C-alpha positions as a printed Julia matrix, in Angstrom:
109×3 Matrix{Float64}:
   6.01   34.08   24.6
   4.68   30.54   23.51
   2.79   30.5    20.34
  -0.05   27.95   20.22
   0.57   25.1    17.97
  -1.61   24.98   14.89
  -3.34   21.58   14.83
  -4.04   22.29   11.12
  -0.32   22.16   10.3
   0.74   18.78    8.88
   3.86   16.81    8.73
   6.25   17.53    5.75
   8.87   15.28    4.47
  11.09   15.81    1.64
   8.92   18.87    0.6
   5.81   17.19    0.48
   2.58   17.14    2.64
   2.12   13.52    3.68
  -1.44   14.3     4.92
  -2.1    14.69    0.98
  -1.02   11.61   -0.22
  -3.82    9.17   -1.03
  -3.49    5.96    1.26
  -0.36    6.99    3.32
  -2.13    7.12    6.83
  -4.05    3.82    6.6
  -1.15    1.85    4.74
   1.36    2.92    8.08
  -1.46    2.23   10.7
  -2.07   -1.05    9.51
   1.45   -2.26    8.72
   2.53   -0.81   12.42
  -0.32   -2.46   14.02
   0.3    -5.65   12.15
   4.06   -5.33   12.74
   3.33   -5.26   16.61
   0.79   -7.81   16.83
   2.9   -10.33   14.68
   6.09   -9.44   16.8
   4.13   -9.75   20.22
   2.69  -13.33   19.15
   6.31  -14.28   17.93
   7.6   -13.22   21.01
   5.22  -15.2    22.95
   5.73  -18.39   20.86
   9.26  -18.36   20.85
  10.62  -16.19   23.66
  13.17  -15.11   21.38
  13.54  -11.27   21.55
  15.76  -11.0    18.67
  13.58  -13.06   16.51
  10.48  -11.45   17.32
  12.07   -7.87   16.48
  13.15   -9.12   12.97
   9.57  -10.79   12.1
   8.01   -7.83   13.44
   9.66   -5.36   11.42
   9.64   -7.55    8.2
   5.5    -8.03    9.05
   5.28   -4.05    9.49
   7.15   -3.75    5.88
   5.52   -6.5     3.98
   2.17   -5.19    5.46
   2.81   -1.61    4.48
   3.63   -2.34    1.05
   0.94   -4.63    0.46
  -1.7    -2.36    1.84
  -0.39    0.45   -0.02
  -0.41   -1.54   -3.51
  -3.83   -2.56   -2.84
  -5.0     0.83   -1.95
  -3.36    2.9    -4.72
  -4.48    0.53   -7.17
  -8.2     1.21   -5.91
  -7.79    4.86   -5.93
  -6.37    4.96   -9.38
  -9.14    2.69  -10.74
 -11.73    4.97   -9.02
  -9.94    8.24  -10.21
  -9.96    6.5   -13.62
 -13.75    6.06  -13.48
 -14.5     9.4   -12.11
 -12.28   11.03  -15.15
 -14.65    9.01  -17.64
 -17.58   10.1   -15.71
 -16.94   13.89  -15.72
 -15.94   13.66  -19.57
 -18.99   11.89  -20.39
 -21.05   14.63  -18.38
 -19.1    17.48  -20.16
 -20.18   15.6   -23.58
 -23.81   15.41  -22.59
 -24.04   19.28  -21.58
 -22.31   20.14  -24.67
 -25.02   18.07  -26.81
 -27.98   19.01  -24.8
 -30.65   20.0   -27.3
 -28.75   19.55  -30.35
 -29.11   17.19  -33.33
 -26.19   14.95  -32.0
 -28.3    14.28  -28.71
 -31.28   13.05  -30.99
 -28.76   10.87  -33.21
 -27.49    9.2   -29.93
 -30.98    8.87  -28.29
 -32.07    7.14  -31.5
 -28.81    5.02  -31.6
 -29.55    3.73  -27.98
 -32.84    2.99  -28.33
């Protein structure tokens, strides 16, 4: 009758699995919690519900975008370093035991 829900299935938006997007989850979690926190603090300080919802949504939006940009920058930098290291390791394996390796060892020493 009822099929059990597979927990490994993920949420898909516009044909893309959001669990595969780096930094997506953390950006939204920090944005949501920051927006709720700032909205509640604004309400406690001013007792104006309309203003606090606007401030809360604004802080959610800004917090999410700022965290997303920082996280993606760090992710891109790490990915670039990994690609450079992968290429260096490939060249090392290619040159191992050849005259090119001996020449490089003499230059670096």
